[in-house]
Every structure is written in C-alpha cells, then in structure tokens.
C-alpha cells in the first residue's frame, strides 16, 4: 500500500457511484452467426492478450439491444468461471467493439476524478487482487467461480488520484511499447505472407513473365530470369511449367513428441531444455517461439524419441485445437500435441512455415477423432504441395529471413519489457518503489 492510500471495497465504490461491475450477456444460439458485433467468450481472454480469432458475431439487427453489455475503452475484463477464473485484460481503443459473455465480468470506472481506469487495469494484475482470488478459490470444493457478490467484497487500496495516474502511466508506457512491437511484427508477417502467396499460390511472377514483363516487384532479376513462361495442367490445376508436386512427408521430416512422467522429479527439476505444449503457442502474439513455460532435464529429454528439435523447426498443434503455428527460434522438445516439421531435405524453413499457414484449412480437413479433431502424422505426411525450383525457394527465404529476424528481435524486446513491467507492478502498487524515480528512468 502506498502512502496516503485508502482501503475500501468494490461494494462501497459501486454504492458511491464510482464503479460499475456487471456480468455478460446470455446469448441464444439463434442470435449468433451474423456479421454484427463480436460475442467475446472467456476462452478468448488469454494470459497475455485477447484473441479475437474465430469469435462469433451477433446478427446486425440486434446491435441496439446489446449496448448495456458491450465493451467500452477503459473497461477491465475478468474471467469468472472455470480454471481460467481471475484472468484479466483491458479494453483499448485498438480493439473492436464486443459484447461480454456470462463468464466475463467488466469493471468500469464511472468517476475518473476518483479512480483512474489505468490504475484499476494494473491493480487487477497485482498481489492484492490475486491474493483475494486465491482465498476465494480455496473456500469452495466446486469449480472456481467469482460471483458478482464476491466481487463486491473485494478490497482495494486506492492511492491519491495523481499517484494512480502516475502508476498507470509508468506501466502503460511499457505496455504501449510491447503493443507497438506487436503491431510492427504483425505488419512484417503480413508482408512475408503476401509475398509467399503471390509467388507460390497465385503464381503472379510467372503470369507476369508470360505476359511479357521483364521484372517483378520485389523479386531479384536473376531469379525472375529463370522463371518459366507458361502454366501447365496438373492435379492442382494450372501450375508453372517445371514445378513438381510432392508429398510434404517427402520434402521435410515429420516428428511428434511426448510427455515424460510428471511423477519423476529428475525429468523436470532444474531442467534447462525447452519443452513446448500447444499452450505455449496459444499464448504467443507473434509466430516465433523463444521460450517455453516448462523445461526438462537431460533425463527427461531421453524419454522423448524425437529428442531436442533444432532451431527453425516449424511447430503445428495437432489437436485441441489444430492450427496453433510457430517458427521455433530455440532448440525445443515437444509434447504429443504437435506435428513438428524439420526442414532437412532441401526446402527452407520459412517456405515450409508459410505453406503450412496457407494450407491450414486443408490440413484440418484431414483430421479425425470422436472426442476432438486430431491430425496424425500418418494423415499429414501425404498432403501434397507444389514445389518450385530451389533458386526460387531460396530467394524467398533470403527475403523472409530478415523479416523474421526483426520479428524475433521485437519479441525479445517485448519479453524484457514485460518482465520489467511485472517486476515494477507490485512494487509500485505497494509503494516499495517511488513512481517519480521510475518515470525519470524511463524517459
């Protein structure tokens, strides 16, 4: 607690008209499936961000009826049921508008002369809230649940408004830089993906050359010169003359993984080798893997037949769900939830990565299973792709490699910034570090 803080409860703040707390909208199936506002479920609130991929939307005709349960910039979002209870996020101006689901609560400051929304954002990630959440979870044998009544009982230490704003500004500066890095990386990845699609899916350079062009934007002249000038019929439809159709299992090594027994401490305690699960990929905001939540020892690694996969292995989650995708920039072992692609047969890793990205729907169509869809290595290996000449795949790799190096550098910086934020957050909230000192240092 900082000096001059006052301890109060959410209930008191609500009764004084300073804070609004509510849960989400109970949508009917018939209301969803349209192209209107997003319906945000608790599962979309990740540990590090909100994932808007594959969200459902309401029918546009319902928009006016949903305003009371719709997001607003400055809202704090809290998951309230299940194992993810207590995850929090914050609504920024960059986010699309959405409607909260019943397993989400939103905290909205209604008097910014008393409470800074940014302070509430970071308080929700601090020890005062986390400690109370743990106590509530331990008080019941049922699945974790944070009711509106429980939320009224939450105690919060509120510093002076100027201190609240200063704490929010310091921590927000770090998060703003992380978000800037993410947007830059996203734009870089779009550039690489668009180039791959133009060259290897739509065959635009070959078509341009067939029409008499002497060059193609972004393609080295010597590579353009060796392109064919016509398309020929194939099982894929028209493809550039001289390009081949191969099975993915013939052009890369396809591996899986496993989980060493968690009951054997020597497999885990003090481990130094990265060991990835699909959750590690689900939490990524950029498609490069630089670290994993858990690590294994040499003894644990010996239990996994695929061993330690090399740098530049492409990782694809193969179940629950299929489709998390990352380009590994560190040696890592994996569990049984992956198809790992080792590019040791000539195709560059970044070509393979983008082929998987473009082909996800085809890959998912090969899945089977009664409990949840899963694609096996046996079902994956026969999937076919169009393979160009080595000069062209290498030219793409030369173009994409600097892009992914920049993305990797952004991710490393963002990890450092996030660690600094997480170090400062509890100390700023408690008054252990002076806000003014940190603010001067960050300038």
Coordinates of C-alpha atoms in Angstrom, one line a residue:
X1 CA 0.0 0.0 0.0
X2 CA 1.4 3.4 -0.9
X3 CA 1.3 6.3 1.5
X4 CA -2.0 8.2 1.6
X5 CA -3.9 5.1 0.3
X6 CA -7.4 4.4 1.5
X7 CA -8.7 0.9 1.8
X8 CA -12.2 0.4 0.5
X9 CA -14.3 -2.4 -1.1
X10 CA -15.8 -2.7 -4.6
X11 CA -19.2 -2.7 -3.0
X12 CA -18.6 0.7 -1.4
X13 CA -17.3 2.1 -4.7
X14 CA -20.3 0.8 -6.5
X15 CA -22.7 2.2 -3.9
X16 CA -20.9 5.6 -4.2
X17 CA -21.4 5.6 -8.0
X18 CA -17.6 5.4 -8.6
X19 CA -17.5 2.0 -10.2
X20 CA -19.8 -0.2 -12.2
X21 CA -19.5 -4.0 -12.2
X22 CA -21.6 -6.4 -14.2
X23 CA -21.5 -9.7 -15.9
X24 CA -22.1 -10.6 -19.6
X25 CA -25.0 -11.3 -21.9
X26 CA -26.6 -14.7 -22.1
X27 CA -26.8 -15.1 -25.9
X28 CA -29.1 -17.6 -27.6
X29 CA -27.8 -19.7 -30.4
X30 CA -30.3 -18.1 -32.7
X31 CA -28.8 -14.6 -32.1
X32 CA -25.3 -15.7 -33.2
X33 CA -24.0 -16.4 -36.7
X34 CA -24.3 -13.0 -38.1
X35 CA -21.8 -10.3 -39.1
X36 CA -22.6 -7.8 -36.3
X37 CA -20.8 -7.1 -33.0
X38 CA -18.4 -9.7 -31.6
X39 CA -19.5 -12.0 -28.8
X40 CA -16.4 -12.4 -26.5
X41 CA -16.2 -15.7 -24.5
X42 CA -13.9 -16.3 -21.6
X43 CA -11.8 -18.6 -23.6
X44 CA -10.7 -15.7 -25.8
X45 CA -9.1 -13.9 -22.8
X46 CA -5.6 -15.3 -22.7
X47 CA -2.9 -14.8 -20.1
X48 CA -1.2 -12.1 -22.2
X49 CA -3.9 -10.7 -24.6
X50 CA -7.4 -11.1 -26.0
X51 CA -7.5 -13.4 -29.0
X52 CA -10.2 -12.3 -31.5
X53 CA -9.6 -15.2 -33.8
X54 CA -12.6 -17.4 -34.6
X55 CA -15.0 -15.2 -32.5
X56 CA -18.7 -15.5 -33.1
X57 CA -20.8 -12.5 -34.0
X58 CA -24.4 -11.4 -33.4
X59 CA -26.8 -10.6 -36.2
X60 CA -26.6 -6.9 -37.1
X61 CA -30.3 -6.4 -36.2
X62 CA -29.5 -7.0 -32.5
X63 CA -26.9 -4.3 -32.1
X64 CA -29.1 -1.7 -30.3
X65 CA -30.2 -4.3 -27.7
X66 CA -26.7 -5.2 -26.7
X67 CA -25.3 -1.8 -25.7
X68 CA -25.6 -2.4 -21.9
X69 CA -23.3 -5.5 -22.2
X70 CA -20.9 -4.0 -24.8
X71 CA -17.3 -3.1 -24.2
X72 CA -16.0 0.4 -23.7
X73 CA -12.4 1.7 -23.8
X74 CA -11.1 1.6 -20.3
X75 CA -13.0 -1.5 -19.1
X76 CA -11.2 -4.1 -17.1
X77 CA -12.2 -7.6 -18.1
X78 CA -12.2 -10.5 -15.6
X79 CA -12.9 -14.2 -16.3
X80 CA -15.3 -15.5 -13.6
X81 CA -15.7 -19.3 -14.0
X82 CA -13.6 -22.4 -14.5
X83 CA -9.9 -22.9 -14.3
X84 CA -9.2 -19.6 -16.0
X85 CA -11.0 -17.6 -13.3
X86 CA -9.2 -14.4 -12.4
X87 CA -7.6 -13.7 -15.8
X88 CA -7.8 -10.1 -16.6
X89 CA -7.5 -7.8 -19.6
X90 CA -8.1 -4.2 -20.5
X91 CA -10.1 -2.7 -23.4
X92 CA -8.0 -0.3 -25.5
X93 CA -9.0 1.9 -28.4
X94 CA -7.3 -0.5 -30.9
X95 CA -9.8 -3.3 -30.0
X96 CA -13.0 -4.0 -31.9
X97 CA -16.3 -3.5 -30.0
X98 CA -17.6 -6.6 -28.4
X99 CA -20.3 -8.0 -26.1
X100 CA -19.3 -9.8 -22.9
X101 CA -20.3 -13.4 -22.3
X102 CA -21.8 -14.6 -19.0
X103 CA -18.4 -15.9 -17.8
X104 CA -16.9 -12.5 -18.0
X105 CA -17.3 -9.5 -15.7
X106 CA -16.4 -6.0 -16.6
X107 CA -15.2 -3.3 -14.2
X108 CA -15.9 0.2 -15.4
X109 CA -14.8 3.4 -13.7
X110 CA -17.7 5.8 -13.6
X111 CA -15.9 8.7 -11.9
X112 CA -12.4 9.3 -13.3
X113 CA -11.9 12.1 -10.7
X114 CA -11.8 9.4 -8.0
X115 CA -10.4 6.3 -9.8
X116 CA -8.0 6.2 -12.8
X117 CA -9.1 3.4 -15.2
X118 CA -5.4 2.6 -15.9
X119 CA -4.7 2.1 -12.2
X120 CA -7.6 -0.4 -12.0
X121 CA -6.1 -2.2 -15.0
X122 CA -2.9 -2.8 -13.2
X123 CA -4.4 -3.4 -9.8
X124 CA -6.3 -6.3 -11.3
X125 CA -2.9 -7.9 -12.1
X126 CA -1.3 -7.1 -8.7
X127 CA -0.9 -9.1 -5.5
X128 CA -3.9 -7.5 -3.7
X129 CA -6.4 -8.9 -6.2
X130 CA -4.5 -12.1 -6.9
X131 CA -4.3 -12.9 -3.1
X132 CA -8.0 -12.4 -2.6
X133 CA -8.8 -14.5 -5.7
X134 CA -6.7 -17.4 -4.3
X135 CA -8.5 -17.1 -1.0
X136 CA -11.9 -17.3 -2.6
X137 CA -10.9 -20.3 -4.7
X138 CA -9.7 -22.1 -1.6
X139 CA -13.0 -21.6 0.2
X140 CA -15.0 -23.9 -2.1
X141 CA -14.7 -27.5 -3.3
X142 CA -16.6 -26.6 -6.5
X143 CA -15.0 -25.3 -9.8
X144 CA -13.5 -21.8 -9.3
X145 CA -16.2 -19.1 -9.6
X146 CA -16.1 -15.4 -9.0
X147 CA -19.6 -14.2 -8.5
X148 CA -20.8 -10.6 -8.5
X149 CA -21.4 -10.9 -4.8
X150 CA -17.8 -12.0 -4.3
X151 CA -16.6 -9.0 -6.4
X152 CA -18.5 -6.6 -4.2
X153 CA -16.4 -8.0 -1.3
X154 CA -13.0 -7.3 -3.0
X155 CA -10.9 -4.9 -1.0
X156 CA -8.8 -2.3 -2.9
X157 CA -6.1 0.1 -1.7
X158 CA -6.6 3.4 -3.6
X159 CA -3.7 5.9 -3.6
X160 CA -4.3 9.6 -4.4
X161 CA -5.6 10.1 -7.9
X162 CA -2.3 11.7 -9.0
X163 CA -0.4 8.6 -7.8
X164 CA -2.9 6.3 -9.5
X165 CA -2.4 8.1 -12.8
X166 CA 1.4 8.1 -12.4
X167 CA 1.5 4.3 -11.7
X168 CA -0.8 3.7 -14.8
X169 CA 1.4 6.0 -16.9
X170 CA 4.7 4.2 -16.0
X171 CA 3.3 0.7 -16.5
X172 CA 1.3 1.8 -19.6
X173 CA 4.5 3.1 -21.2
X174 CA 5.9 -0.3 -21.1
X175 CA 2.8 -2.0 -22.4
X176 CA 2.4 0.6 -25.2
X177 CA 5.9 -0.3 -26.4
X178 CA 5.0 -4.0 -26.3
X179 CA 1.9 -3.3 -28.3
X180 CA 3.9 -1.2 -30.8
X181 CA 6.3 -4.1 -31.3
X182 CA 3.4 -6.5 -31.8
X183 CA 1.8 -4.3 -34.5
X184 CA 5.2 -3.9 -36.3
X185 CA 5.7 -7.7 -36.2
X186 CA 2.2 -8.2 -37.5
X187 CA 2.8 -5.9 -40.4
X188 CA 6.1 -7.6 -41.2
X189 CA 4.4 -11.0 -41.1
X190 CA 1.7 -9.9 -43.4
X191 CA 4.3 -8.7 -45.9
X192 CA 6.1 -12.1 -45.9
X193 CA 2.8 -14.0 -46.2
X194 CA 1.6 -11.8 -49.1
X195 CA 4.9 -12.4 -50.9
X196 CA 4.6 -16.1 -50.4
X197 CA 1.0 -16.2 -51.7
X198 CA 1.9 -14.1 -54.7
X199 CA 4.9 -16.2 -55.7
X200 CA 3.8 -19.7 -54.8
X201 CA 0.0 -19.8 -54.7
X202 CA -1.2 -17.2 -57.3
X203 CA 2.0 -17.6 -59.4
X204 CA 1.9 -13.9 -60.2
X205 CA 5.6 -13.6 -61.3
X206 CA 5.2 -16.4 -63.8
X207 CA 2.0 -15.0 -65.1
X208 CA 3.7 -11.6 -65.4
X209 CA 6.6 -13.1 -67.3
X210 CA 4.2 -15.0 -69.6
X211 CA 2.5 -11.6 -70.4
X212 CA 5.9 -10.1 -71.4
X213 CA 7.0 -8.4 -68.2
X214 CA 10.8 -8.0 -67.8
X215 CA 10.8 -8.0 -64.0
X216 CA 8.5 -8.4 -60.9
X217 CA 8.4 -6.1 -57.9
X218 CA 10.5 -7.5 -55.0
X219 CA 11.9 -10.4 -57.0
X220 CA 15.7 -10.4 -57.8
X221 CA 16.3 -10.0 -61.5
X222 CA 18.3 -13.2 -61.8
X223 CA 15.5 -15.2 -60.1
X224 CA 12.9 -13.7 -62.4
X225 CA 15.0 -14.6 -65.4
X226 CA 14.9 -18.3 -64.6
X227 CA 11.1 -18.5 -64.2
X228 CA 9.1 -20.5 -66.7
X229 CA 6.9 -18.6 -69.1
X230 CA 3.8 -20.8 -69.0
X231 CA 1.4 -22.7 -66.8
X232 CA 0.7 -26.4 -67.3
X233 CA -2.2 -28.7 -66.2
X234 CA -1.7 -30.8 -63.1
X235 CA -3.8 -32.4 -60.3
X236 CA -3.6 -29.0 -58.6
X237 CA -4.9 -27.2 -61.7
X238 CA -2.6 -24.9 -63.6
X239 CA 1.0 -24.7 -62.2
X240 CA 4.2 -23.2 -63.5
X241 CA 5.9 -25.5 -66.0
X242 CA 8.8 -27.5 -64.5
X243 CA 7.5 -27.2 -60.9
X244 CA 6.8 -30.5 -59.2
X245 CA 4.0 -31.9 -57.0
X246 CA 5.3 -33.7 -53.9
X247 CA 4.0 -35.0 -50.6
X248 CA 5.0 -32.9 -47.6
X249 CA 6.4 -36.0 -45.9
X250 CA 8.8 -36.5 -48.8
X251 CA 10.3 -33.0 -48.5
X252 CA 10.5 -32.5 -44.7
X253 CA 10.9 -34.7 -41.7
X254 CA 7.7 -35.0 -39.7
X255 CA 8.1 -35.6 -36.0
X256 CA 5.9 -35.9 -32.9
X257 CA 6.6 -35.7 -29.2
X258 CA 5.6 -37.0 -25.8
X259 CA 5.4 -36.1 -22.1
X260 CA 8.0 -37.5 -19.7
X261 CA 6.3 -38.7 -16.5
X262 CA 5.4 -35.8 -14.3
X263 CA 5.8 -38.1 -11.3
X264 CA 9.5 -38.4 -11.8
X265 CA 11.2 -35.2 -10.4
X266 CA 14.5 -36.0 -12.1
X267 CA 12.8 -35.4 -15.5
X268 CA 11.8 -31.9 -14.6
X269 CA 13.5 -30.4 -11.6
X270 CA 16.2 -28.0 -12.7
X271 CA 15.5 -28.7 -16.3
X272 CA 17.2 -26.5 -18.9
X273 CA 15.8 -27.8 -22.2
X274 CA 12.7 -26.0 -23.6
X275 CA 9.7 -28.3 -23.7
X276 CA 6.7 -27.0 -25.6
X277 CA 3.0 -27.7 -25.4
X278 CA 0.2 -26.2 -27.5
X279 CA -0.5 -23.8 -24.7
X280 CA 2.9 -22.2 -25.3
X281 CA 1.8 -21.4 -28.8
X282 CA -1.7 -20.3 -27.8
X283 CA -0.1 -17.5 -25.6
X284 CA 2.1 -16.2 -28.4
X285 CA 1.2 -12.9 -30.0
X286 CA 3.9 -13.3 -32.7
X287 CA 4.6 -16.6 -34.5
X288 CA 8.0 -17.2 -33.1
X289 CA 8.8 -19.4 -30.2
X290 CA 11.7 -18.2 -28.0
X291 CA 10.8 -19.7 -24.6
X292 CA 8.5 -22.3 -23.1
X293 CA 6.6 -22.4 -19.8
X294 CA 8.3 -25.7 -18.7
X295 CA 11.7 -27.2 -19.1
X296 CA 13.1 -30.7 -18.9
X297 CA 16.4 -32.2 -17.8
X298 CA 18.7 -34.4 -19.9
X299 CA 17.0 -37.4 -18.3
X300 CA 13.6 -36.1 -19.3
X301 CA 14.8 -35.4 -22.8
X302 CA 15.9 -39.0 -23.1
X303 CA 12.3 -40.1 -22.6
X304 CA 11.2 -38.3 -25.9
X305 CA 12.0 -40.3 -29.0
X306 CA 12.2 -37.1 -31.2
X307 CA 14.6 -35.6 -28.8
X308 CA 15.6 -31.9 -28.9
X309 CA 14.3 -30.4 -32.2
X310 CA 16.6 -28.0 -33.9
X311 CA 16.3 -24.2 -34.3
X312 CA 13.9 -23.3 -37.2
X313 CA 11.6 -26.3 -36.6
X314 CA 8.0 -25.5 -37.6
X315 CA 5.6 -26.4 -34.8
X316 CA 1.9 -27.1 -35.6
X317 CA -0.6 -28.1 -32.8
X318 CA -2.3 -31.3 -34.0
X319 CA -5.2 -31.4 -31.6
X320 CA -7.4 -29.4 -29.2
X321 CA -7.2 -27.3 -31.3
X322 CA -5.4 -27.9 -34.6
X323 CA -3.7 -24.8 -36.0
X324 CA -1.5 -23.1 -33.5
X325 CA 1.6 -22.4 -35.5
X326 CA 5.0 -21.1 -34.7
X327 CA 8.5 -20.9 -36.0
X328 CA 10.9 -22.2 -33.3
X329 CA 13.9 -20.0 -32.8
X330 CA 15.3 -22.1 -29.9
X331 CA 16.0 -25.9 -29.7
X332 CA 13.0 -27.4 -28.1
X333 CA 11.4 -30.8 -27.3
X334 CA 7.6 -31.1 -27.7
X335 CA 4.7 -33.0 -26.2
X336 CA 2.3 -35.3 -28.0
X337 CA 0.1 -32.4 -29.2
X338 CA 2.3 -31.4 -32.1
X339 CA 3.3 -32.1 -35.6
X340 CA 6.9 -30.8 -35.9
X341 CA 8.5 -30.2 -39.3
X342 CA 12.2 -30.3 -39.6
X343 CA 13.5 -28.8 -42.8
X344 CA 16.4 -31.2 -43.5
X345 CA 15.6 -32.2 -47.1
X346 CA 16.1 -29.0 -49.0
X347 CA 13.1 -26.8 -48.5
X348 CA 13.9 -23.7 -46.5
X349 CA 12.0 -23.4 -43.1
X350 CA 10.3 -20.2 -43.9
X351 CA 8.9 -21.6 -47.2
X352 CA 7.5 -24.5 -45.2
X353 CA 6.2 -22.3 -42.4
X354 CA 4.2 -20.2 -44.9
X355 CA 3.0 -23.3 -46.8
X356 CA 1.5 -24.6 -43.5
X357 CA 0.0 -21.2 -42.8
X358 CA -1.7 -21.0 -46.2
X359 CA -2.8 -24.7 -46.1
X360 CA -4.4 -24.8 -42.6
X361 CA -7.9 -25.5 -43.8
X362 CA -6.7 -28.4 -46.0
X363 CA -4.7 -29.7 -43.0
X364 CA -7.7 -29.5 -40.7
X365 CA -9.8 -31.4 -43.3
X366 CA -7.6 -34.4 -42.8
X367 CA -8.3 -34.6 -39.0
X368 CA -10.4 -37.3 -37.4
X369 CA -11.5 -38.2 -33.9
X370 CA -14.6 -38.6 -31.8
X371 CA -13.7 -36.6 -28.7
X372 CA -11.9 -33.8 -30.5
X373 CA -10.4 -33.5 -34.0
X374 CA -6.8 -34.6 -34.4
X375 CA -4.5 -34.9 -37.3
X376 CA -2.0 -37.7 -37.1
X377 CA 1.5 -37.7 -38.7
X378 CA 0.3 -40.5 -41.0
X379 CA -2.6 -38.3 -42.2
X380 CA -0.3 -35.3 -42.5
X381 CA 2.6 -36.8 -44.5
X382 CA 0.6 -37.5 -47.7
X383 CA -0.6 -33.9 -48.1
X384 CA 0.6 -32.6 -51.4
X385 CA 2.2 -29.2 -52.3
X386 CA 3.7 -27.5 -55.3
X387 CA 7.5 -27.4 -55.1
X388 CA 9.3 -24.7 -57.2
X389 CA 12.9 -24.7 -58.2
X390 CA 15.5 -24.3 -55.4
X391 CA 16.6 -20.9 -56.7
X392 CA 13.1 -19.5 -56.1
X393 CA 12.5 -21.0 -52.6
X394 CA 16.0 -19.8 -51.6
X395 CA 15.2 -16.3 -52.9
X396 CA 12.0 -16.2 -50.8
X397 CA 14.0 -17.4 -47.8
X398 CA 16.5 -14.6 -48.3
X399 CA 13.7 -12.1 -48.4
X400 CA 11.8 -13.5 -45.4
X401 CA 14.7 -14.3 -43.1
X402 CA 15.5 -10.6 -42.3
X403 CA 11.7 -10.1 -41.7
X404 CA 11.6 -12.9 -39.2
X405 CA 14.8 -11.7 -37.6
X406 CA 13.2 -8.4 -36.9
X407 CA 10.1 -10.1 -35.5
X408 CA 12.3 -12.2 -33.3
X409 CA 14.1 -9.1 -32.1
X410 CA 10.8 -7.4 -31.3
X411 CA 9.6 -10.4 -29.4
X412 CA 12.8 -10.5 -27.3
X413 CA 12.5 -6.8 -26.5
X414 CA 8.8 -7.3 -25.6
X415 CA 9.7 -10.1 -23.3
X416 CA 12.3 -7.9 -21.5
X417 CA 9.8 -5.1 -21.2
X418 CA 7.1 -7.4 -19.9
X419 CA 9.4 -8.7 -17.2
X420 CA 10.3 -5.2 -16.2
X421 CA 6.6 -4.3 -16.0
X422 CA 5.9 -7.4 -13.9
X423 CA 8.8 -6.5 -11.6
X424 CA 7.7 -2.9 -11.1
X425 CA 3.9 -3.6 -10.9
X426 CA 3.7 -4.9 -7.3
X427 CA 6.4 -2.6 -6.1
X428 CA 4.7 0.5 -7.5
X429 CA 1.3 -0.6 -6.1
X430 CA 2.8 -1.2 -2.7
X431 CA 4.9 2.0 -2.6
X432 CA 8.1 0.0 -2.5
X433 CA 9.4 1.9 -5.5
X434 CA 8.7 5.6 -6.0
X435 CA 6.8 6.4 -9.2
X436 CA 8.8 9.6 -9.9
X437 CA 12.1 7.7 -9.9
X438 CA 10.8 5.1 -12.3
X439 CA 9.2 7.7 -14.6
X440 CA 12.5 9.7 -14.8
X441 CA 14.4 6.5 -15.6
X442 CA 12.0 5.5 -18.4
X443 CA 12.3 8.9 -20.2

